[in-house]
XYZ file of C-alpha atoms in Angstrom:
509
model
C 37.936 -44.922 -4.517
C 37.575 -48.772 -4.642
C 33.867 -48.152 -3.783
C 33.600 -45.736 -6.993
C 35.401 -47.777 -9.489
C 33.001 -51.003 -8.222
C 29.799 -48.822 -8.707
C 31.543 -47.879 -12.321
C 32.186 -51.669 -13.629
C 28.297 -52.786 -12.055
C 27.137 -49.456 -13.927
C 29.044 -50.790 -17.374
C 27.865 -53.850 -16.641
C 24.428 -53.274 -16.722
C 24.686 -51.162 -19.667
C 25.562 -54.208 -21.714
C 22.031 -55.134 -21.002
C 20.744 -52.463 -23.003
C 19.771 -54.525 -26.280
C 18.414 -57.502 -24.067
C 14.531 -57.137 -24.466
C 13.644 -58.389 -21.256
C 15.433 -55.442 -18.943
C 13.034 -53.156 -17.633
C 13.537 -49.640 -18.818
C 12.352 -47.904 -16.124
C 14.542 -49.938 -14.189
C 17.567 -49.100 -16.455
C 16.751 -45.908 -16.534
C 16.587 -45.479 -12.924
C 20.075 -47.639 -12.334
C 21.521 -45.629 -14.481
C 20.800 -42.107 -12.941
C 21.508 -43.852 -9.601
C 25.224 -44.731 -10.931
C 25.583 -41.198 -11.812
C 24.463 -39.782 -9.022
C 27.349 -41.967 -6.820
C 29.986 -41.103 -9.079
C 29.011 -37.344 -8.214
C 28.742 -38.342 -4.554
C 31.992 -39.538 -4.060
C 32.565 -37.195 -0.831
C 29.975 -38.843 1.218
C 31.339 -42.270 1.825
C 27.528 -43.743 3.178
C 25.748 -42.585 0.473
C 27.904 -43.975 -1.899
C 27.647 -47.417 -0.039
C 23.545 -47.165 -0.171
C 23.263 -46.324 -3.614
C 25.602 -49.179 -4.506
C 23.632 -51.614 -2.328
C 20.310 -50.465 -4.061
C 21.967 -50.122 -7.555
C 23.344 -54.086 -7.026
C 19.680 -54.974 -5.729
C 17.996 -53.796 -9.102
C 20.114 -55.474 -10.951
C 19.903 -58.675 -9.173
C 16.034 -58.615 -9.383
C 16.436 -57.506 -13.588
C 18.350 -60.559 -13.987
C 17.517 -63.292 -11.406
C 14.876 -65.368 -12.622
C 13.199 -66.018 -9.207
C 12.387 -62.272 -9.137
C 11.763 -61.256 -12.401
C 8.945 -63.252 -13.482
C 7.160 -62.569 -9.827
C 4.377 -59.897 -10.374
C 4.524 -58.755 -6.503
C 8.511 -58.095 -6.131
C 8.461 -56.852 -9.377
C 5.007 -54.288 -8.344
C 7.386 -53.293 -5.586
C 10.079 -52.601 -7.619
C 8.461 -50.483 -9.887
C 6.914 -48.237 -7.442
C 10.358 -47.787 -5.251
C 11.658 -46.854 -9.182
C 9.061 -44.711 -9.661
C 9.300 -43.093 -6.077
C 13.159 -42.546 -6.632
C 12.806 -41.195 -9.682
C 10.391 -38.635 -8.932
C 12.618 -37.457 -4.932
C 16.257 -37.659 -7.988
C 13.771 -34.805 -9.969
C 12.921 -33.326 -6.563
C 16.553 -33.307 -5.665
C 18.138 -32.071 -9.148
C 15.588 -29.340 -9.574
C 14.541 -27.455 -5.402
C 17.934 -29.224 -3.265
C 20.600 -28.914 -5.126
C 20.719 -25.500 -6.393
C 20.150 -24.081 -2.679
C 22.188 -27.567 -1.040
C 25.383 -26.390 -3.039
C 25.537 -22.594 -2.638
C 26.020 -21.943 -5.898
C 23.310 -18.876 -6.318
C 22.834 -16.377 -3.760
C 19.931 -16.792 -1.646
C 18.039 -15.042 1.327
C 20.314 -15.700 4.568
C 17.330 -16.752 6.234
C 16.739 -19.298 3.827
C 20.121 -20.664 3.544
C 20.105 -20.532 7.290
C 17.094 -22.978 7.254
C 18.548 -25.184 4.676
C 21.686 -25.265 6.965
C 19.309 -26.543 9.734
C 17.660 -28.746 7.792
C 20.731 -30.565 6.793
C 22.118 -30.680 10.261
C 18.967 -32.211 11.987
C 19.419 -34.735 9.332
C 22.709 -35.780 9.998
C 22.241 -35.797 13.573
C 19.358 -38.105 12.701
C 21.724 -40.411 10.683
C 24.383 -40.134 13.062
C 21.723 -41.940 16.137
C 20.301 -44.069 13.507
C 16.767 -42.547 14.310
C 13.476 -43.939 11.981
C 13.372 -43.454 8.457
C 10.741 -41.001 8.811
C 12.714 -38.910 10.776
C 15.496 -38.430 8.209
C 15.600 -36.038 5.454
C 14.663 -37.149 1.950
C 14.025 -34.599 -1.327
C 10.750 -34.177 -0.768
C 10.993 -33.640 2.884
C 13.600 -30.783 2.363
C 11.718 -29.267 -0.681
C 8.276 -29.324 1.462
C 9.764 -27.467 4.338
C 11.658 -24.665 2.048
C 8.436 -23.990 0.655
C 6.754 -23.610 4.381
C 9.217 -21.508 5.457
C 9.331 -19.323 2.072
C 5.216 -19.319 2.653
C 5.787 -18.208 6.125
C 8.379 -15.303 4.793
C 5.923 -13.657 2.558
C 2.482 -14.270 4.133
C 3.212 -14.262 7.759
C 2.199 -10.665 9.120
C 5.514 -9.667 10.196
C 5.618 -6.177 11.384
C 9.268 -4.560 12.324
C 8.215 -3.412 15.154
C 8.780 -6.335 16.865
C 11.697 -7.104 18.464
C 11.463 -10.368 17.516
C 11.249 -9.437 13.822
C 12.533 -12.422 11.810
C 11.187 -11.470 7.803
C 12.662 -10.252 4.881
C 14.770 -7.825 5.233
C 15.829 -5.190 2.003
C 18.766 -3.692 4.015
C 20.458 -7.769 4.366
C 18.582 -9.733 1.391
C 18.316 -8.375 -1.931
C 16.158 -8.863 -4.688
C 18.355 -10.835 -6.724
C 18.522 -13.378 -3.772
C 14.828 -13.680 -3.458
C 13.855 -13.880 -7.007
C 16.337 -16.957 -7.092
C 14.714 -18.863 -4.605
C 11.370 -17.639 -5.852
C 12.021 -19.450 -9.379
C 12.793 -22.835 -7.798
C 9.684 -22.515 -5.741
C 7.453 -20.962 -8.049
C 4.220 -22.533 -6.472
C 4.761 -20.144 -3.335
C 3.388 -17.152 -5.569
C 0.430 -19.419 -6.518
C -2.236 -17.316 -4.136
C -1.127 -12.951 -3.531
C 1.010 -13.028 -0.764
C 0.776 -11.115 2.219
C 3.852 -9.072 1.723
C 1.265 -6.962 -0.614
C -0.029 -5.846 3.054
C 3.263 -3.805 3.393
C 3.096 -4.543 6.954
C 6.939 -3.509 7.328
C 9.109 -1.185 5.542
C 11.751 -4.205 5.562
C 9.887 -5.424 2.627
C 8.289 -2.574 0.734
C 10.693 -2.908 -1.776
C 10.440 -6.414 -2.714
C 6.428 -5.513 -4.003
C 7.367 -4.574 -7.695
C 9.692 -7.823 -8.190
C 7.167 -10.328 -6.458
C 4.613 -8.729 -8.939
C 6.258 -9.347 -11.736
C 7.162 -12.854 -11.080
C 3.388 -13.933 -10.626
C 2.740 -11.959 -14.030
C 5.305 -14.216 -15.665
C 4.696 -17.745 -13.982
C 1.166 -17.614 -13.649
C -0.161 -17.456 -16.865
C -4.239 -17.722 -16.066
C -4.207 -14.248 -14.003
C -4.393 -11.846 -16.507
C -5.524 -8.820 -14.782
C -3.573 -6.479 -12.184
C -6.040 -7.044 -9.339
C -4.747 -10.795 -9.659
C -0.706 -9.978 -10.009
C -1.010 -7.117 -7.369
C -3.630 -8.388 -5.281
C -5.490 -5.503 -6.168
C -5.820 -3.005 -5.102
C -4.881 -4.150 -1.791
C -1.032 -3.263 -1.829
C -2.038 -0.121 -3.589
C -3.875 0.967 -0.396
C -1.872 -0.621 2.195
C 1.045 1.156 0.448
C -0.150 4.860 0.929
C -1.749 3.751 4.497
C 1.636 2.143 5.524
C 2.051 4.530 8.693
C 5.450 4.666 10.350
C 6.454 2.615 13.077
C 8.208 3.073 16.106
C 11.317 1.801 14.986
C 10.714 3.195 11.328
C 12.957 6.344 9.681
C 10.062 8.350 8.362
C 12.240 9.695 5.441
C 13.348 6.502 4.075
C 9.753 5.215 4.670
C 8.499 7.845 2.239
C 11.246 7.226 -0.235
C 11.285 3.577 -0.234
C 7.250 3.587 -1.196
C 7.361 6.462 -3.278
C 9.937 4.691 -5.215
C 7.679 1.413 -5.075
C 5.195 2.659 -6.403
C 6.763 4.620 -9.666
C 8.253 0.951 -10.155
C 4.800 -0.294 -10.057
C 3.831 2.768 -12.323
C 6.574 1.819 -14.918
C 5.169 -1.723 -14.916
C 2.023 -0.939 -15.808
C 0.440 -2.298 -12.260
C -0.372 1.340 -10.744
C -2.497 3.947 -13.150
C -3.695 7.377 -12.850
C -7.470 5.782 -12.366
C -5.673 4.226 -9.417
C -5.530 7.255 -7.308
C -9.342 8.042 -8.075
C -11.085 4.417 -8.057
C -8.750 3.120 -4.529
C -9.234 7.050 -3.291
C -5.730 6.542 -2.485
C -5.265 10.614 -1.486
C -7.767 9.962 1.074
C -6.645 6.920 2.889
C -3.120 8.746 2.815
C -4.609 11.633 4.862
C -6.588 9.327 7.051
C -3.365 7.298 7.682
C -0.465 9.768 7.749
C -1.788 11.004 11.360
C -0.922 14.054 13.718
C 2.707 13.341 13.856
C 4.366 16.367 12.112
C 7.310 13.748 11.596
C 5.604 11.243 9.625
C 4.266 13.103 6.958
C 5.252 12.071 3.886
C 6.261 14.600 1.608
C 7.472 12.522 -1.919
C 4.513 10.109 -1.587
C 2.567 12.975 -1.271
C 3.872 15.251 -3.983
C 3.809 11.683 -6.891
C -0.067 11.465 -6.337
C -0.749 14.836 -6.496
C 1.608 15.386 -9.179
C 0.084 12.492 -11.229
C -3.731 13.331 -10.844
C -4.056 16.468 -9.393
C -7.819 16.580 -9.838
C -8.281 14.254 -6.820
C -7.203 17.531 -4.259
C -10.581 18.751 -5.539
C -12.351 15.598 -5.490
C -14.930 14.416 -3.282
C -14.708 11.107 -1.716
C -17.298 8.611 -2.226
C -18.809 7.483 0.933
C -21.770 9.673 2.007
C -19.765 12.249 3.422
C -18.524 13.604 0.488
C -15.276 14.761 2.125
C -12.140 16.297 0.484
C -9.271 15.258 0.665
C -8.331 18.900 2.541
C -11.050 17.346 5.040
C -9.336 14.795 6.332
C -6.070 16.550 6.295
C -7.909 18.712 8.831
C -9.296 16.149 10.647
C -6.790 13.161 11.154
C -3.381 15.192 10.184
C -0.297 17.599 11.429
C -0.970 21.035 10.925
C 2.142 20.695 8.222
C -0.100 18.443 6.342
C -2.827 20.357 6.213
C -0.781 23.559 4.670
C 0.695 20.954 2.430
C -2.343 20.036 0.607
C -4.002 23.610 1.332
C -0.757 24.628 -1.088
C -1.315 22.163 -3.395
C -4.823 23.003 -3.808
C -3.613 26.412 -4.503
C -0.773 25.862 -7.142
C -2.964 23.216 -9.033
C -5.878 25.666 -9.349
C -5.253 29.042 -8.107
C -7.883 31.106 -9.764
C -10.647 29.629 -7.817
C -11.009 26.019 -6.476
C -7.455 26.323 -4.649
C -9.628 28.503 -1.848
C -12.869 27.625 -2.077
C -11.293 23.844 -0.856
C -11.013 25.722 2.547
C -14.669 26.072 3.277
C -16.064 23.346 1.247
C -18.854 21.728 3.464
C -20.083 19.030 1.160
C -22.628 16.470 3.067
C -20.652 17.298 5.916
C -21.691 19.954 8.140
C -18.047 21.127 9.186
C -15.281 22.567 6.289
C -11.678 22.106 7.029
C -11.181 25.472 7.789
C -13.737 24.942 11.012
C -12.170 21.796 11.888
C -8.386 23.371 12.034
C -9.704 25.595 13.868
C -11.144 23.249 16.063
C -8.024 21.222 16.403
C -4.792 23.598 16.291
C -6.811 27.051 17.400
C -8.209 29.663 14.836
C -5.274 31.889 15.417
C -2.589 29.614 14.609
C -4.672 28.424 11.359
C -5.414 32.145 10.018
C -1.092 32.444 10.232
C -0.744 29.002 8.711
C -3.372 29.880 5.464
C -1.766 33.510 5.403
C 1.718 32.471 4.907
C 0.443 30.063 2.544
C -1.132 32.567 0.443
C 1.694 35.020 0.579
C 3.494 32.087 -0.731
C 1.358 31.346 -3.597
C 0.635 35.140 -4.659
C 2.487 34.664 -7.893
C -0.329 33.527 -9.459
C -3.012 35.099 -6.736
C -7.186 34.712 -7.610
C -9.726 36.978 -8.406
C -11.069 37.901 -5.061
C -14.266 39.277 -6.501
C -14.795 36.605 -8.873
C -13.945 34.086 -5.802
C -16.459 36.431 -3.299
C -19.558 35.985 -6.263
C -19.081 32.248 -6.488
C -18.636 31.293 -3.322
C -21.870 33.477 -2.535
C -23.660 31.667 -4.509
C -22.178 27.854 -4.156
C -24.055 26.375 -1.621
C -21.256 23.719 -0.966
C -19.305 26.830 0.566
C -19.623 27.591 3.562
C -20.483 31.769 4.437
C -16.724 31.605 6.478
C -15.609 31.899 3.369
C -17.560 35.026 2.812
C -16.284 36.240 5.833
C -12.206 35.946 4.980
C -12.323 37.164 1.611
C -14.067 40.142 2.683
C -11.719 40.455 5.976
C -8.844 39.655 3.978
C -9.945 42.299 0.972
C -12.118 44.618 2.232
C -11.333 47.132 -0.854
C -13.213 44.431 -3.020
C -16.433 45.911 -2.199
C -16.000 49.102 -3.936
C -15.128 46.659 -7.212
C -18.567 44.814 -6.539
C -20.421 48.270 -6.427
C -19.515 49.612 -9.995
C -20.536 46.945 -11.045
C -24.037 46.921 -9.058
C -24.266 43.468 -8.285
C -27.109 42.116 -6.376
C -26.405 38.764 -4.794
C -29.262 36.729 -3.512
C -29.330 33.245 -1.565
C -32.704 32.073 -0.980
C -32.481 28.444 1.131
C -28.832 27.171 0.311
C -29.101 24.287 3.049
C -32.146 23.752 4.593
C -30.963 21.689 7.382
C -28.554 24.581 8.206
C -29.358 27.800 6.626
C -32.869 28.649 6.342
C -32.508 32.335 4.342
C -29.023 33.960 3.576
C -29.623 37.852 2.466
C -26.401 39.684 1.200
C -27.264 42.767 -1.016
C -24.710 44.948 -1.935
C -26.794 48.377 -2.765
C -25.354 51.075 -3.104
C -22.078 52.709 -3.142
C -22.883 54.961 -0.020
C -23.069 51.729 2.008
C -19.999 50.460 0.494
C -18.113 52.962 1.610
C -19.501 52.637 5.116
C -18.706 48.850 5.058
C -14.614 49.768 3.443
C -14.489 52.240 6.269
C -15.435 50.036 9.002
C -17.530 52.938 10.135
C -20.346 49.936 10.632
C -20.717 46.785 12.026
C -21.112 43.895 9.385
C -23.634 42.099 11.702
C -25.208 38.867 8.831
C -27.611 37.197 10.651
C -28.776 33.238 9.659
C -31.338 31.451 11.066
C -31.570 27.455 11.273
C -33.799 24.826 13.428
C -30.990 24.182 16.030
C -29.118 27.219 16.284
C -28.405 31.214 15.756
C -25.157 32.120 14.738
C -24.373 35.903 14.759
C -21.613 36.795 13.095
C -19.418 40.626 13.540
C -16.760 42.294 12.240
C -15.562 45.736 13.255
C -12.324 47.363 13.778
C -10.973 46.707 17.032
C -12.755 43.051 17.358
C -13.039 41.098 13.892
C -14.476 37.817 14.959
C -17.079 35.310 14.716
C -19.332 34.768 17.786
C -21.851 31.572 17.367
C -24.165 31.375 19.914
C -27.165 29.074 21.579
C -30.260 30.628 20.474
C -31.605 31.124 23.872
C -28.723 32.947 25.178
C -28.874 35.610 22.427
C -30.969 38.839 22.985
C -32.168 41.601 21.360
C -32.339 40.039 18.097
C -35.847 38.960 16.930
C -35.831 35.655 14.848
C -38.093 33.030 13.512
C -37.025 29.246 13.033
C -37.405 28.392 9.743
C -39.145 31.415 7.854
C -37.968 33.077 4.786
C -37.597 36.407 5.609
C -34.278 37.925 4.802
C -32.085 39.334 7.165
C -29.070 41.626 5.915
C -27.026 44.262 6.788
C-alpha cells in the first residue's frame, strides 16, 4: 500500500501544477490517466512500480529545466505520451472488457485471451525483449486474427480437428459481444456466409445484422448478406458425415425465416438465385438427407418456381433435377407438390416436360430407380392427391398439343384412363401435330375419328401401335392387354415397318 499512497501524493502533486502555464497538457493529461490507472492496478505489484517510475519521469522532465526547454527530450516525450495514450484507449476499449470476464464471450476466444496473457507473463517472468511481451495493441491485434480466422477460415465439421464456432457451446449473445468490441472484423462478408458447417448456420442472421448496423456505406442486402452467396450456400449446404440430417434441415430452415423476417431473404430470392434448383442439385441420392422443412418454406413461399424453368440453356425443372441428382423420396416430394399447387393441369404435365432437354423426369426415373418402381411411386402419389384430381381429357388435349410434353405423357393418361376416349369422341375432336420438334419428332398423327374406333381402342380389341419418325431413331410404341409397354428401338433392327427419315407423312393408328 506504501507504493499506492506514494503514486497518490506525486499524482496530487502534480495536480497543483494545473494553473502553471508552462505544464504540458498532454503531458498532464497523460500523468494523470497513468495515476489512475495504478490506483486501479493495485493487485499487480510490478506494474504499479513501472507506472510510478514513468509517472515520476514525466514529471521530472515537466519541471526540470534541463529537460524542458530541450526540443529533442521533449520530441521524445511527446511521442511516448502520445503512444501511451493511444495503447490506455486500446486497453480501456478491446482488453479490458474481455481481460476481466465481465461479459460472456466465445470459449474459444476467452481461451485465446487466456493464452495470450500467459505467454506474456512467462515472457516477463525470463525477462525476454520488449518485443516479445504483450502490450494493448499486441493483444487487440491478435484477438482480431483469431476472430478473422473464426469466421472466414473454411472450417468444415467434418473434421476431426474441427476448432470453429460452435452454436451447441457458444451462443449468440457471446459472439455479438465480442463482435461489438471488434467491429472492424465484419468490415469485408465473412466466410461463415459459406455455411460450410452446420456448427455455425445459426450465427448467419445475427452476423447480418451487425454489418447492417456498423457499416453504414453498404446499403444493399448483397453487401450485408454477401449476396446472394449465403442464400445459395444455405439451400446447397449438403449433410456431412458427422451431420444429423433433421437438425440440419431445421437449423437452416429456421435461418432463413430469420433472414426472411429481416428483410435479407425475399420471395424474388427463390426465382433470381434459382434457389429450388440448386436444392435439388445439392440434396443428392441419400433418402436420409432430404430435407423436408427447407423444402416445404420455398415451395410454400413461391410456389410458381415448381413450374419454373431454370435459366441456363437447358431449361430444366425443378422436377428435372429431382429426377436426375435426387432420392426417389425427393422426387415424389416435389412430384406432390407440383400436384397440390396446381392440380388441374401443370401438376402432371411437370412429369413429361422435355423443355431444351431431350429427356423428361419421368424418362430419367425411369432410367435411374426402374420404370416399375416409378409407375408405383407416381400412382400412390396420385391416389394421394385425388381430392382435387384433373381433367384427364382436358390434360390429354393439351398435352397433345404442347410441344414441351413429351407423347409419354400421351401414353399414361390414356393407359391410366382409357374410358376418356369415349369423352373425346362426343365431342369429335380432331387433334393434329404437324412437326412439334424437329430434331426429335418429324410428324406426330393422332386422329380420333370415329366412335366405332373408339370403342375398339376402350376395348383393347386393337393394338395402339403410334409410330414417330426422327433422323437418329424409330421408336415404336404398343399397348395391348396382356403387354402394355413401350418398346424403342434402333432403326435398323426394326422390320416390317416402312419409314422415311424426315418426311411429313402422317402415321396413325
Amino acid at each position: 500500500m506504501d507504493d499506492i499512497d506514494d503514486i497518490i501524493s506525486i499524482n496530487s502533486s502534480y495536480s497543483s501544477h494545473d494553473d502553471d502555464g508552462d505544464n504540458d497538457p498532454v503531458l498532464l493529461s497523460v500523468a494523470r490517466r497513468i495515476a489512475r490507472i495504478m490506483t486501479d492496478s493495485s493487485n499487480n505489484n510490478n506494474n504499479t512500480t513501472s507506472m510510478k517510475k514513468l509517472f515520476t519521469i514525466l514529471l521530472e522532465c515537466n519541471d526540470d529545466i534541463k529537460y524542458k526547454h530541450n526540443i529533442l527530450i521533449q520530441n521524445k516525450i511527446n511521442s511516448i505520451a502520445k503512444d501511451l495514450e493511444e495503447e490506455m484507449d486500446m486497453f480501456i476499449k478491446h482488453c479490458k472488457p474481455i481481460i476481466d470476464q465481465n461479459i460472456p464471450i466465445p470459449v474459444l476466444v476467452r481461451e485465446k485471451s487466456n493464452e495470450l496473457l500467459l505467454e506474456d507473463a512467462v515472457a516477463v517472468e525470463e525477462e525476454e525483449e520488449d518485443e516479445e511481451k504483450i502490450t494493448p495493441s499486441k493483444f487487440s491485434r491478435k484477438i482480431k486474427h483469431f476472430l478473422l480466422d473464426l469466421l472466414n477460415h473454411q472450417l468444415y465439421d467434418d473434421w476431426d480437428d474441427y476448432r470453429g464456432l460452435d452454436c451447441d457451446r457458444d451462443t449468440e449473445h457471446e459472439l455479438e459481444n465480442v463482435l461489438r468490441i471488434y467491429p472492424d472484423v465484419l468490415k469485408y462478408s465473412p466466410e461463415i456466409f459459406g455455411c460450410h458447417s452446420i456448427k455455425y448456420a445459426t450465427f448467419i442472421p445475427m452476423v447480418a445484422q451487425l454489418r447492417m448496423e456498423f457499416s453504414k456505406n453498404l446499403d444493399r442486402r448483397v453487401e450485408y448478406l454477401g449476396f446472394p452467396r449465403a442464400l445459395i450456400s444455405l439451400v446447397s449446404r449438403r449433410p456431412g458425415k458427422q451431420d444429423d440430417h433433421q437438425l440440419l434441415d431445421h437449423r437452416i430452415a429456421t435461418t432463413m425465416k430469420r433472414l426472411k423476417v429481416m428483410g435479407l431473404f425475399k420471395k424474388g430470392d427463390i426465382e433470381n438465385q434459382q434457389l429450388l434448383h440448386f436444392f435439388a442439385i445439392c440434396v443428392g441420392d441419400d433418402a436420409n438427407s432430404f430435407s423436408s422443412e427447407v423444402f416445404q418454406f420455398l415451395v410454400t413461399w413461391d410456389p410458381v418456381q415448381l413450374i419454373t424453368a431454370n435459366d441456363d440453356h437447358t431449361r430444366q425443372l425443378p422436377l428435372h433435377h429431382a429426377a436426375y441428382h435426387c432420392s426417389l423420396d425427393y422426387f415424389q416430394a416435389v412430384f406432390e407438390a407440383g400436384l397440390r399447387y396446381f392440380p388441374r393441369k401443370m401438376g402432371i404435365y411437370i412429369l413429361f416436360q422435355k423443355r431444351r432437354w431431350r429427356y423428361t423426369p419421368f424418362d430419367r426415373a425411369c432410367w435411374r430407380y426402374g420404370r416399375e418402381k416409378v409407375l408405383k411411386v407416381i400412382e400412390s402419389t396420385l391416389i394421394k392427391c385425388s381430392a382435387n384430381p384433373y381433367d384427364t381429357a382436358e390434360v390429354l388435349f393439351i398435352a397433345a398439343t404442347n410441344e414441351d410434353i413429351s407423347i409419354d405423357g400421351i401414353y399414361f393418361l390414356l393407359r391410366r384412363t382409357p374410358d376418356v376416349v369415349q369423352k373425346l369422341s362426343r365431342s369429335n375432336i380432331a387433334i393434329y401435330i404437324e412437326e412439334r420438334d424437329v430434331d426429335i419428332i418429324d410428324t406426330i398423327d393422332i386422329v380420333i375419328k370415329e366412335e366405332k374406333e373408339f370403342q375398339e381402342i376402350l376395348d383393347l380389341e386393337k393394338h395402339i401401335d403410334i409410330y414417330i419418325t426422327s433422323h437418329d431413331d424409330y421408336w415404336y410404341a404398343q399397348y395391348d392387354d396382356d403387354n402394355r409397354k413401350r418398346i424403342r428401338d434402333d432403326s435398323n433392327n426394326i422390320s416390317g415397318h416402312d419409314h422415311d427419315y424426315g418426311n411429313k407423312k402422317s402415321r396413325r393408328t
